[in-house]
Backbone as CSV, one residue per row, in Angstrom:
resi,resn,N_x,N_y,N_z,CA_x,CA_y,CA_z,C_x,C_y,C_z
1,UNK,172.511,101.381,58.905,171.152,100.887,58.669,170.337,100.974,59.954
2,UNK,169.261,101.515,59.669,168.340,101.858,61.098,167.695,100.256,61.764
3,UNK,167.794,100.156,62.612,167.605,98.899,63.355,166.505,98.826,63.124
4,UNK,165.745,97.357,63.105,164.334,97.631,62.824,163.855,96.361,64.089
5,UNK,164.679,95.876,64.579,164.408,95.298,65.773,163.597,93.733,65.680
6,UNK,163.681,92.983,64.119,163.320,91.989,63.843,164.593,90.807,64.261
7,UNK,163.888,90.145,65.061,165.332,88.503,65.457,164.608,87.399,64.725
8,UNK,165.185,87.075,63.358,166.391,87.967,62.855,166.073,88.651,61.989
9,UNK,167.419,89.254,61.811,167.070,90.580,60.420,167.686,90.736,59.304
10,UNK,167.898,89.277,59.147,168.597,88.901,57.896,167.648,87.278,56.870
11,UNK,167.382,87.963,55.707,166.663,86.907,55.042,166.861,86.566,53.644
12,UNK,167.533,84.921,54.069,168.130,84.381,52.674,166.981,84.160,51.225
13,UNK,166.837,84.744,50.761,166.040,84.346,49.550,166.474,83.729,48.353
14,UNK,165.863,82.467,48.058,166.331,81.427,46.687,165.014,81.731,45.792
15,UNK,165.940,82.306,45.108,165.207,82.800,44.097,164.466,82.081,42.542
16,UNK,163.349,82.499,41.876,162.459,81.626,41.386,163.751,82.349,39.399
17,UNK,164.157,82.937,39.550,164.483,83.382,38.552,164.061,84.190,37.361
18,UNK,162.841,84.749,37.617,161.858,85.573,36.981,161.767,87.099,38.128
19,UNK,160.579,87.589,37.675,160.236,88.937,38.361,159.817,89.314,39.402
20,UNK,159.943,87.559,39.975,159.832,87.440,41.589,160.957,87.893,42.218
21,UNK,161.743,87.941,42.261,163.340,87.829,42.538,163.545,88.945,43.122
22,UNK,163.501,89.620,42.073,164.086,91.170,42.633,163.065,92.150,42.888
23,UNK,161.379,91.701,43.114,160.409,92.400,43.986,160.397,92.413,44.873
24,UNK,161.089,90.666,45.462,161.102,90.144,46.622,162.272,90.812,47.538
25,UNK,163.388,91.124,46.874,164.383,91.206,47.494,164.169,93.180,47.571
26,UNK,163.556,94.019,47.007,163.374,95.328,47.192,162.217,95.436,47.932
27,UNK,160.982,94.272,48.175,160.011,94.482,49.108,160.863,94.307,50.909
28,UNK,161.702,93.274,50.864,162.214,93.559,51.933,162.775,94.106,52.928
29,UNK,163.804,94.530,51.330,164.701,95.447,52.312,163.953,96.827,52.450
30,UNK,162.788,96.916,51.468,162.246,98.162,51.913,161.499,98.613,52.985
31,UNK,161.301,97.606,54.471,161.152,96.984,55.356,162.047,97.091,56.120
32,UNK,163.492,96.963,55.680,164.599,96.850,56.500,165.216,95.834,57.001
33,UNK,165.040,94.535,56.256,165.266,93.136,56.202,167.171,93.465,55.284
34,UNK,167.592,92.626,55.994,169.204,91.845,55.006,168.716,91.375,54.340
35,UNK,169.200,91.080,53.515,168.508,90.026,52.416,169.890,89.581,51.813
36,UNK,170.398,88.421,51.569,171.319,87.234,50.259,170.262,86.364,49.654
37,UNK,170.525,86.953,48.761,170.030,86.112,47.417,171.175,84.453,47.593
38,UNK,170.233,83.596,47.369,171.105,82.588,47.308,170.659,81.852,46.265
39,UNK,171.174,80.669,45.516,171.022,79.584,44.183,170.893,78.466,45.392
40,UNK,170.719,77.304,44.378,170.865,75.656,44.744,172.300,75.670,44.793
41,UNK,173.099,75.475,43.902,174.274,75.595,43.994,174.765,75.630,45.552
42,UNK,174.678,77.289,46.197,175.602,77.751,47.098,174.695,76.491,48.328
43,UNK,173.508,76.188,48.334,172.966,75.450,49.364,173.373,74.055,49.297
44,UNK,174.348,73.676,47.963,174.660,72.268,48.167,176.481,72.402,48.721
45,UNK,176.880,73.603,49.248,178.011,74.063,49.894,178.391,73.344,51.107
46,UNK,179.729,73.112,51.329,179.868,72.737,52.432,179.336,73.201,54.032
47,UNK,178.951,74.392,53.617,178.173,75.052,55.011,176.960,76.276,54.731
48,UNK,175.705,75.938,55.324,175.205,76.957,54.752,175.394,78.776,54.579
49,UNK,175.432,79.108,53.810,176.369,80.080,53.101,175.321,81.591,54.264
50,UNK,174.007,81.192,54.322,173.281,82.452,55.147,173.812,82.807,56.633
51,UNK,173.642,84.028,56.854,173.619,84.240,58.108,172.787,83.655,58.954
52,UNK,173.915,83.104,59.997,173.765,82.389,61.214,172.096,82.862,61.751
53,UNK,170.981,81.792,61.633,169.584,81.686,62.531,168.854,82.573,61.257
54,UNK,169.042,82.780,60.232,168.608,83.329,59.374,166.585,82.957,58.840
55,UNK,166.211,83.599,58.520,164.766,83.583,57.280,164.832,83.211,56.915
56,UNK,164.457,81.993,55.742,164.694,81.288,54.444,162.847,81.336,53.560
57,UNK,163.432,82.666,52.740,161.867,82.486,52.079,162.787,81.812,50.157
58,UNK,162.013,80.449,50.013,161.983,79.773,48.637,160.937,80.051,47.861
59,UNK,160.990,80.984,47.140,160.560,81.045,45.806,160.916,80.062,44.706
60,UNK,161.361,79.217,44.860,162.647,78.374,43.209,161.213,77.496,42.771
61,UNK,160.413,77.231,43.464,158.900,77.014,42.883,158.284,77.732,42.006
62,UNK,158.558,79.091,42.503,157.801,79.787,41.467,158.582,80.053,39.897
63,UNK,159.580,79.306,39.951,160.001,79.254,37.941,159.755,79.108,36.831
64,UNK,158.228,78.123,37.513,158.161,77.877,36.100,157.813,76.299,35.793
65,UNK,157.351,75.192,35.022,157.533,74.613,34.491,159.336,73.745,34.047
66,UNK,159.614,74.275,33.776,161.064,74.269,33.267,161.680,74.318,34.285
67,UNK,161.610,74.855,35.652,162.412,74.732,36.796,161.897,73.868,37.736
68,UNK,161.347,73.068,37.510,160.583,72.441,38.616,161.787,70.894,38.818
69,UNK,162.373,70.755,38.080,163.183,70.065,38.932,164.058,70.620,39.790
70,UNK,164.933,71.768,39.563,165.706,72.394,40.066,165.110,72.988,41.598
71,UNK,163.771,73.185,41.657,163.144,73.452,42.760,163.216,72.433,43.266
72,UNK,163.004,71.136,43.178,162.927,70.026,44.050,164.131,69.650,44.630
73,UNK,165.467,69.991,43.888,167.025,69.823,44.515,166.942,70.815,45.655
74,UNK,165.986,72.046,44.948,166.452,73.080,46.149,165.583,73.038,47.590
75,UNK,164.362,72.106,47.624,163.824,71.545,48.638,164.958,70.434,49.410
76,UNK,165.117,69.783,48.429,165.790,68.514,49.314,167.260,69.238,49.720
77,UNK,167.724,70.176,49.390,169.166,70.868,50.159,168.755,71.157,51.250
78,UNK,167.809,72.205,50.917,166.785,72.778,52.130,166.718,71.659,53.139
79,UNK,166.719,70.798,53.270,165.927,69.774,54.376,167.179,69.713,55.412
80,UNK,166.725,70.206,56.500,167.474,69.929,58.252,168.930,71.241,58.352
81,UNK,168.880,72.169,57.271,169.598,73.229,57.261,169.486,74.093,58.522
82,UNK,170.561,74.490,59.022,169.913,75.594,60.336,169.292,76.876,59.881
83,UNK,168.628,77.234,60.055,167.793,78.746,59.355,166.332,78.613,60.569
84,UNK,166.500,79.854,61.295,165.403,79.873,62.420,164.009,79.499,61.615
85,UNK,163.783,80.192,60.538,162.548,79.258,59.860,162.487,79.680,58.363
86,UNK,161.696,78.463,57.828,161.492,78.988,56.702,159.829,79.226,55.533
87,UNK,159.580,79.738,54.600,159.179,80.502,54.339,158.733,79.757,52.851
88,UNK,157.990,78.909,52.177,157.952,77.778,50.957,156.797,78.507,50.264
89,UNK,157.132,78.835,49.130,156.016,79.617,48.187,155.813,78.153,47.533
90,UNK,154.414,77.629,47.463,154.354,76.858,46.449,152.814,77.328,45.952
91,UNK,151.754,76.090,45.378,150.691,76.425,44.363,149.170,75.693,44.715
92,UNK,148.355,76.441,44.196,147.073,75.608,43.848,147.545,74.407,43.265
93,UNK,148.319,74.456,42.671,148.241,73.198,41.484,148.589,71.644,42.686
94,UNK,148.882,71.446,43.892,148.795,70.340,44.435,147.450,69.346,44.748
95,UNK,146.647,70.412,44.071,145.044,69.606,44.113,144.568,69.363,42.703
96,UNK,143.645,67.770,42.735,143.045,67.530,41.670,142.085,68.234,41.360
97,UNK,140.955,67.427,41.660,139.771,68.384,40.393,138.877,68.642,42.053
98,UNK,139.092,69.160,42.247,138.171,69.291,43.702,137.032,70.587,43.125
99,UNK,135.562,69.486,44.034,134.355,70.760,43.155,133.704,71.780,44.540
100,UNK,134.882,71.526,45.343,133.920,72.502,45.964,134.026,74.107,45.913
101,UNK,133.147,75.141,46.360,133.419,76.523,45.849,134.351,77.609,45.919
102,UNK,135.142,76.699,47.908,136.451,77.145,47.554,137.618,76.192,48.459
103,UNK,138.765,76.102,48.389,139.482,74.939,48.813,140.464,75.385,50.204
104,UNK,140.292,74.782,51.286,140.519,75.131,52.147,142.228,74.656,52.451
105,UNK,142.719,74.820,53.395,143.894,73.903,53.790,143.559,72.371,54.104
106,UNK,142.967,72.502,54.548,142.325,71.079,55.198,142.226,70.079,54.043
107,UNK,141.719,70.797,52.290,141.897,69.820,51.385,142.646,69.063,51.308
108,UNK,142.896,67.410,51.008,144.036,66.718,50.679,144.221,67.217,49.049
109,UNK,145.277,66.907,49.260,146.544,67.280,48.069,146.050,65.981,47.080
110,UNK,145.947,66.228,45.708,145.496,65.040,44.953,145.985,65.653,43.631
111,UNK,147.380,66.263,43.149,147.655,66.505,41.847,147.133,64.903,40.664
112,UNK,146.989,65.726,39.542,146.518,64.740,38.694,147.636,65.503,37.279
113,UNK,148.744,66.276,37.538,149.681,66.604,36.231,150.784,66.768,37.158
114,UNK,151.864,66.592,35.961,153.164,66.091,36.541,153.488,67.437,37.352
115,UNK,153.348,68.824,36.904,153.572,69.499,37.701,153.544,70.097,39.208
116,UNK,151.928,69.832,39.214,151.346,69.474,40.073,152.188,68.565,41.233
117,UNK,152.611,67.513,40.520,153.140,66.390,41.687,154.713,66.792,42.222
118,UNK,155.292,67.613,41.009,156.193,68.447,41.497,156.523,69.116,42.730
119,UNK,154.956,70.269,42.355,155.033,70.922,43.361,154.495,70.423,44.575
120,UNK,153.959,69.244,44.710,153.662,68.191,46.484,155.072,67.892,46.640
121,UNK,155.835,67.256,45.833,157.194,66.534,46.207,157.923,67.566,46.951
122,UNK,157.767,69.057,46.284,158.686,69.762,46.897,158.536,70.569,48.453
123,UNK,156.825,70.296,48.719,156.210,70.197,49.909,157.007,69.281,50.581
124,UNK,156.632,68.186,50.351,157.303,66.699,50.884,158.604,66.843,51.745
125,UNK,159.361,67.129,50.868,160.895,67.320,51.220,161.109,67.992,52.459
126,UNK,159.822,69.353,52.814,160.493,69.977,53.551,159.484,69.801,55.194
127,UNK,158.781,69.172,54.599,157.537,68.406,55.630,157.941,67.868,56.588
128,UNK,157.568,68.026,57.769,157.785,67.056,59.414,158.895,68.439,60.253
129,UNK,159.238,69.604,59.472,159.977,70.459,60.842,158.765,71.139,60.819
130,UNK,159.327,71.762,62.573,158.580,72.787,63.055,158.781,73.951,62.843
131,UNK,159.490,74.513,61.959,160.077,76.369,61.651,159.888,76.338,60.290
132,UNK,158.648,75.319,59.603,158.261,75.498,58.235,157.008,75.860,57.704
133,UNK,156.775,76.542,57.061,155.656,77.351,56.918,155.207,77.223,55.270
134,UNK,154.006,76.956,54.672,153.792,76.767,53.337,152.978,77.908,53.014
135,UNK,153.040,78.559,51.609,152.085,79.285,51.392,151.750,78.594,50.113
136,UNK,150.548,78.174,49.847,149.993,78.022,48.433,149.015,78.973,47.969
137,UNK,149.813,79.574,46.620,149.311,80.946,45.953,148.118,80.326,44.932
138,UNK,147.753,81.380,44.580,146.673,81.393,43.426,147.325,81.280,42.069
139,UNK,146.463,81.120,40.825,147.306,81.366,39.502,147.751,82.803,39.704
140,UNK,148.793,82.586,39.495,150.239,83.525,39.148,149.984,83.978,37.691
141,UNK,149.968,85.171,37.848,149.479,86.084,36.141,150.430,86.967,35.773
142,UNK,151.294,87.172,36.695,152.291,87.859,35.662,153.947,87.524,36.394
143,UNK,154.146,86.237,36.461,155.816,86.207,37.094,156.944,86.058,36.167
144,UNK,155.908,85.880,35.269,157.328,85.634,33.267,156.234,86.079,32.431
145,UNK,157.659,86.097,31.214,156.447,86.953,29.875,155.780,85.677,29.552
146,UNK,155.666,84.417,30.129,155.215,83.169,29.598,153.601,82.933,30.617
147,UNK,153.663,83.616,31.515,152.437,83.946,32.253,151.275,85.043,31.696
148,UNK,150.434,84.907,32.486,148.966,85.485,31.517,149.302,86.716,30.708
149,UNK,149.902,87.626,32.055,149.892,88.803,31.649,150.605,88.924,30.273
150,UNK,151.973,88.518,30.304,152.641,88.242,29.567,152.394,87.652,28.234
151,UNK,151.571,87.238,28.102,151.147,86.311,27.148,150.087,87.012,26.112
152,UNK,149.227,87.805,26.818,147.846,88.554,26.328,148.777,90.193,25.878
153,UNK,149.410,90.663,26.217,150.090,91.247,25.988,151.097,91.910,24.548
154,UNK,152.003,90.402,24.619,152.553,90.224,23.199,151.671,90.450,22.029
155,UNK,150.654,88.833,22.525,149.758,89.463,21.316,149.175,90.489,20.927
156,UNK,148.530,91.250,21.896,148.437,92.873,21.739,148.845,93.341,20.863
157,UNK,150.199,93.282,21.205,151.487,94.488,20.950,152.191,93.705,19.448
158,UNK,151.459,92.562,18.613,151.482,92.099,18.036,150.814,91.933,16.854
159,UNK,149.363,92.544,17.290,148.369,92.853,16.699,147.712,91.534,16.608
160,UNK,147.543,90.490,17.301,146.880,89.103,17.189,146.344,88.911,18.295
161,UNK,144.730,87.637,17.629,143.756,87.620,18.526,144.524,87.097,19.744
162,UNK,143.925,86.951,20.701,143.950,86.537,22.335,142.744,85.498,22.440
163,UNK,143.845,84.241,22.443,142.801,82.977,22.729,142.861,83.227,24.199
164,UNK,141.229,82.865,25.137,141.566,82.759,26.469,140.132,82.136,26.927
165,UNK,140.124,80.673,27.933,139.195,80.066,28.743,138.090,81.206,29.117
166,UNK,136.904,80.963,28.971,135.971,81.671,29.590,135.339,80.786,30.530
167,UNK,135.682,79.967,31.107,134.929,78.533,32.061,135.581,78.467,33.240
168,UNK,137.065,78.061,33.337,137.155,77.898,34.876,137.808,79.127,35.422
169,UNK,137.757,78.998,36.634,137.999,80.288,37.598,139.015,80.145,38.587
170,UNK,139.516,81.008,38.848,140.858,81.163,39.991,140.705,82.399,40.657
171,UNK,141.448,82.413,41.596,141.694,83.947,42.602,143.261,84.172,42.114
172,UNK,143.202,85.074,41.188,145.084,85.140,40.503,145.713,85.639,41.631
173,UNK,147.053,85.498,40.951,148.077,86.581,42.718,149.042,87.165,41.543
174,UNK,149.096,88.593,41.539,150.067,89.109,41.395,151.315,89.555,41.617
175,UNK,152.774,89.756,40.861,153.616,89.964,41.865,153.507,90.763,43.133
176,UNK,153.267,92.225,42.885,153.123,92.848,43.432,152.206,92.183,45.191
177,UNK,151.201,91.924,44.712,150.518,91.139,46.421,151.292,89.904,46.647
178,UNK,151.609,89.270,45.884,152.822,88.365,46.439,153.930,88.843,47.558
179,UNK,154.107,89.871,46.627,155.632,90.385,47.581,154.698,91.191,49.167
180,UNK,153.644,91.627,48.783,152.956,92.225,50.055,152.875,91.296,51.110
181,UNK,152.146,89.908,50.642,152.032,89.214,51.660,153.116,88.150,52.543
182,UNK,154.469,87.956,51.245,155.060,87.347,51.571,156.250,88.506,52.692
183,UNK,156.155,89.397,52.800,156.975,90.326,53.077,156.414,90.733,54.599
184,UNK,154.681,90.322,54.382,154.510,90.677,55.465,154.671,89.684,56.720
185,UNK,154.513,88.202,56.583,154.546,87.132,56.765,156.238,87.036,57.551
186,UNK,157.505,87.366,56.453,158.363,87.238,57.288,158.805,88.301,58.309
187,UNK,158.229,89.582,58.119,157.947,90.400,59.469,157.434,89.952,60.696
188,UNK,156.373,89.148,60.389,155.689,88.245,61.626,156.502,87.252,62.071
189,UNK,157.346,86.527,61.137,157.938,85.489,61.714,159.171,85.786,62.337
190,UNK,159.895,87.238,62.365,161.118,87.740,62.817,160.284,88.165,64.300
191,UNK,159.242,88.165,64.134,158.679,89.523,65.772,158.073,88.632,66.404
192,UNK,158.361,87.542,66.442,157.626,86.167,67.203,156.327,85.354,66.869
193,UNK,155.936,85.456,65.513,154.909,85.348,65.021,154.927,83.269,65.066
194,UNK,154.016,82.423,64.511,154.353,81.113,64.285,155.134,81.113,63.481
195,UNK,155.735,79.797,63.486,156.798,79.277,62.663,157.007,77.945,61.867
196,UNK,155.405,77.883,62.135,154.860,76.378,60.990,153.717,77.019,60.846
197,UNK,153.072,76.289,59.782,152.053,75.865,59.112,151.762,76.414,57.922
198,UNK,150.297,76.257,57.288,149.985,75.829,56.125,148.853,77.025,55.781
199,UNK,149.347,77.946,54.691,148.653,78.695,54.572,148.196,78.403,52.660
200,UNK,146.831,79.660,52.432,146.478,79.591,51.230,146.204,81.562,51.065
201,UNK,147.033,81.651,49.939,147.030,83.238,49.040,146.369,83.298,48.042
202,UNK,145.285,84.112,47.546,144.475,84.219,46.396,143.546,85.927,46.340
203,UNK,143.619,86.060,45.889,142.741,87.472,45.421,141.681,87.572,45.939
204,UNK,140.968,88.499,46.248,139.657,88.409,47.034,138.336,88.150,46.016
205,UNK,138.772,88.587,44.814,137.889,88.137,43.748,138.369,86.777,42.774
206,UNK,137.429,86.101,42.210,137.303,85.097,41.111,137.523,85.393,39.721
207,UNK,138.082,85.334,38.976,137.573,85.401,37.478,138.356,83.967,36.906
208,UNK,137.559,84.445,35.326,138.411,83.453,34.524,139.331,84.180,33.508
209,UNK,139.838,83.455,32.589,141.396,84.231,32.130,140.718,85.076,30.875
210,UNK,139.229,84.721,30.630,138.434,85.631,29.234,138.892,87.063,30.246
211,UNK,138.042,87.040,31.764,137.608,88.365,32.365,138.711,88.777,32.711
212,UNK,139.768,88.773,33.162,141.110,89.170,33.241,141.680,89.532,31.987
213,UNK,141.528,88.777,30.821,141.735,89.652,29.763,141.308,90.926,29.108
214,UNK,139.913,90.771,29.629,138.925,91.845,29.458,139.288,93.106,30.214
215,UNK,140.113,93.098,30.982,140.770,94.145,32.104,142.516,94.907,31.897
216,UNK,142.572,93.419,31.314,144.004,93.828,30.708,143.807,94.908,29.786
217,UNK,142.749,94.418,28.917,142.918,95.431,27.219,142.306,96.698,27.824
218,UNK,141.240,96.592,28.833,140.939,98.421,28.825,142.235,99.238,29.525
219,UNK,142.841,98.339,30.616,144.188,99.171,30.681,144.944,99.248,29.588
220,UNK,145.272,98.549,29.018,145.884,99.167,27.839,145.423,100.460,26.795
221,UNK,144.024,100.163,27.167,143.625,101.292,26.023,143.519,102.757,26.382
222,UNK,143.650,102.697,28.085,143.511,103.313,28.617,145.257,104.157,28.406
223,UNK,146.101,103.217,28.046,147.418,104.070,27.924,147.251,104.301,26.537
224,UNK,147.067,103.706,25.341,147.269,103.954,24.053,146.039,104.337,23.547
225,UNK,145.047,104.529,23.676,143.957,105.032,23.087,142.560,104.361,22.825
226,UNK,141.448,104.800,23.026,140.377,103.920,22.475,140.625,103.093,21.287
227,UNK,140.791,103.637,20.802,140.899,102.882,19.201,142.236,101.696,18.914
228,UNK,142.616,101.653,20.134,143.608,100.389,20.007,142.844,99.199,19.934
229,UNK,143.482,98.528,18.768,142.819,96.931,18.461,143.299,96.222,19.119
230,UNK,142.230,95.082,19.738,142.537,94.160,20.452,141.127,92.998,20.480
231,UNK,141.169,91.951,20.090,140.483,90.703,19.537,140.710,90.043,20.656
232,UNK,139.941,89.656,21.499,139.586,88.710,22.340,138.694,87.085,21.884
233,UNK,139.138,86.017,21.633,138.714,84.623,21.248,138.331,84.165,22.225
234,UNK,136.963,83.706,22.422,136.963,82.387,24.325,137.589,81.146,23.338
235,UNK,138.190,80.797,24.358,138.443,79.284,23.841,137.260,78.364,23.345
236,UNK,137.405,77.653,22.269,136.645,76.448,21.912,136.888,74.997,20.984
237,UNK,136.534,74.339,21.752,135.470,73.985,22.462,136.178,74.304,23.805
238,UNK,134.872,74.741,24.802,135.335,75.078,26.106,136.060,73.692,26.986
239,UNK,137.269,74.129,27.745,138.544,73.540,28.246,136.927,72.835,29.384
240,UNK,137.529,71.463,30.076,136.898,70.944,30.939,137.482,72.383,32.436
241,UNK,136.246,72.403,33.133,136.310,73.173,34.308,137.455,72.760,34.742
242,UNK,138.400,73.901,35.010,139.637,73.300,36.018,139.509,74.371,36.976
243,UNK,138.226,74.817,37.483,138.137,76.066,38.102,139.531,75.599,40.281
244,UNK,139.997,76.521,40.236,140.622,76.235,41.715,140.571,77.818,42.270
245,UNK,139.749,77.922,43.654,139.938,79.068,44.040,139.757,79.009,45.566
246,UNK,140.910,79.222,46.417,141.188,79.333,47.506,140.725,79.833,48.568
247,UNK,140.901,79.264,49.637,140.198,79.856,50.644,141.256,80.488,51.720
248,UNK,141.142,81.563,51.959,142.178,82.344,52.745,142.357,82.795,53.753
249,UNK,141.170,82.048,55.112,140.813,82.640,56.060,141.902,82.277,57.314
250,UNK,142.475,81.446,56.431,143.705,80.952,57.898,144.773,82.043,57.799
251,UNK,145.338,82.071,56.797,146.474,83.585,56.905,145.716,84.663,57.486
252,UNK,144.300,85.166,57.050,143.930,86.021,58.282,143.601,86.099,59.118
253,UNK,143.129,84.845,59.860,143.107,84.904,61.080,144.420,84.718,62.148
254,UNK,145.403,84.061,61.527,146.882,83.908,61.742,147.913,85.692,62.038
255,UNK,147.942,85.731,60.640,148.574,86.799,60.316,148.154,88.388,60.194
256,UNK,146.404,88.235,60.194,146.056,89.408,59.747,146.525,89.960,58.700
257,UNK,146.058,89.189,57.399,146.480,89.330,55.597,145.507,89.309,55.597
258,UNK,144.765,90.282,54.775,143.806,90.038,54.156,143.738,90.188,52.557
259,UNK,142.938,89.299,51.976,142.836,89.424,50.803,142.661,91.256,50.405
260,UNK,143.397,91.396,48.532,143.155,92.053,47.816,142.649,91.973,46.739
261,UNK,141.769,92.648,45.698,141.290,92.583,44.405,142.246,92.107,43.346
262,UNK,142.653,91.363,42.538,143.546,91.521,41.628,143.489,92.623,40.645
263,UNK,142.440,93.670,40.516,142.627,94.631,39.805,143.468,95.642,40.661
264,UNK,143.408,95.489,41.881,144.126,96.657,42.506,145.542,97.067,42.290
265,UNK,146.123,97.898,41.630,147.309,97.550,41.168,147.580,97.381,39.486
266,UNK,146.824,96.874,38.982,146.544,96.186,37.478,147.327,97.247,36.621
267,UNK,146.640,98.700,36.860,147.156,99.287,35.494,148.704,99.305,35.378
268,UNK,149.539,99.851,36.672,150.722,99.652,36.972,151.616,98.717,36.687
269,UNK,150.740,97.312,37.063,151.495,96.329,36.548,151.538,95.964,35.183
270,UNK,150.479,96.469,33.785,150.177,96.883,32.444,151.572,97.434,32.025
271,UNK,151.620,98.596,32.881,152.630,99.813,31.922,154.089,99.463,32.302
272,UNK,154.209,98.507,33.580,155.319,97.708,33.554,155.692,96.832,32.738
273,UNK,154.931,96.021,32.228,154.935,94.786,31.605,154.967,94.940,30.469
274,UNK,154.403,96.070,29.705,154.455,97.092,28.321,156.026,97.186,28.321
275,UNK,156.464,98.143,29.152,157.876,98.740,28.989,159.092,97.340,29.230
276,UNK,158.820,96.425,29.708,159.630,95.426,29.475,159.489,94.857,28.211
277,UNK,158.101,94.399,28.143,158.241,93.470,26.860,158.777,94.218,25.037
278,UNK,158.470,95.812,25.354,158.732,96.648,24.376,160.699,96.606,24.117
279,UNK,160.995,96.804,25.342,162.775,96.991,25.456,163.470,95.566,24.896
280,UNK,162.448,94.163,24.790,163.183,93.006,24.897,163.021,92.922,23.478
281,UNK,162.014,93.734,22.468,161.655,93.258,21.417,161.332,94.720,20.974
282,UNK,161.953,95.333,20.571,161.433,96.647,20.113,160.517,96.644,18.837
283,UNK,159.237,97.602,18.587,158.365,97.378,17.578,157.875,98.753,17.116
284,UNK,157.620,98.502,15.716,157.555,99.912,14.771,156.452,100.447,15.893
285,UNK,156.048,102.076,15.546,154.583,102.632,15.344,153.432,101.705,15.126
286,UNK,152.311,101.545,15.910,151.152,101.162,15.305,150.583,101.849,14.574
């Protein structure tokens, strides 16, 4: 393996159990990073199982709903482990209803849903070292078939309308810029980069989940044809504003990340998300 001259060059990743997992672990090594995949499990081991002064990027946040306890075991294992630093994907969702136009780090944390408080607790846990680093992402649109993409999709490929909010707004993050930024981040932190603080990831553009749908279906039609049906519903009565959209100027002035479009990428991630959801559920001819 060609040296790539990062101390260190080995990075444990706990994985979210979705399509984060193994972007994360092929964005790296395509970089030239080690990479062990590790569980909660192996971190409640008598010794930590990574190579000695190791990376520790946690994804187990990003699971889901349904994993959010299991993320919080895997914070509190996490806590006072030797690992030169680590690397905490967590969410918008640690803020309440905040109205301003976009939310800085500096916001206090004010979840108002259980998830939400989840994902602070699992902040919490790993809060007060100095080799810890937070990233809070944007809505996440395609990390399970239970996410946007995923979701607008089926129905598609289902032939049924697509209920979707036309009111509040987010900066989405896709896998794909996920793995860009998070990949780039632990490059910086192997080549002497900081090794705390508190960052925010989001798209360089706004929408709501109507206009993202609206983007989805022309890629699609764009693979299957004009004349592919597809029914778009706004929600009603319209959802109270839960608009959250990030402000991202500390990772670039830090790291030199700069925001991307969430369309950039889009169709790719379409004809991916097509060919999975088709193989898991195979369906006649339209």
């Amino acid at each position: 393996m060609h040296h790539t001259g990062y101390q260190p060059d080995t990075v444990a990743l706990i994985g979210a159990g979705n399509a984060i997992d193994s972007a994360l672990q092929k964005g790296l090594q395509k970089v030239g990073f080690r990479v062990q995949l590790l569980n909660r499990e192996q971190l409640q081991a008598d010794h930590f199982p990574a190579r000695a002064g190791a990376i520790v990027i946690n994804a187990a946040s990003c699971g889901g709903g349904a994993r959010m306890g299991e993320a919080r075991a895997v914070c509190e294992a996490l806590s006072g482990l030797p690992y030169t630093a680590l690397l905490h994907l967590s969410s918008y969702g640690v803020y309440g209803r905040s109205r301003r136009k976009k939310i800085d780090e500096d916001e206090e944390p004010s979840p108002t849903t259980g998830r939400g408080r989840d994902w602070l607790a699992c902040e919490e846990a790993l809060s007060g070292a100095d080799n810890v680093s937070i990233l809070r992402l944007g809505w996440q649109v395609d990390r399970s078939e239970d996410a946007l993409l995923g979701r607008i999709l089926r129905s598609l490929l289902d032939g049924k309308p697509v209920i979707l909010d036309d009111n509040s707004k987010g900066n989405p993050v896709t896998v794909s810029d996920l793995v860009r930024v998070t990949v780039a981040i632990a490059q910086q932190l192997a080549s002497g980069g900081p090794r705390s603080g508190l960052y925010h990831y989001g798209s360089a553009d706004s929408c709501t989940a109507m206009a993202f749908g609206s983007e989805v279906v022309d890629r699609v039609r764009s693979l299957y044809g004009e004349d592919f049906a597809a029914e778009l519903v706004t929600l009603l009565p319209a959802e109270e504003d839960r608009t959250f959209v990030l402000g991202c100027e500390r990772l670039r002035d830090v790291f030199g990340i700069q925001q991307r479009s969430w369309r950039q990428g889009l169709t790719r991630q379409v004809e991916l998300w097509l060919e999975r959801l088709q193989k898991a559920e195979p369906r006649g001819e339209r």
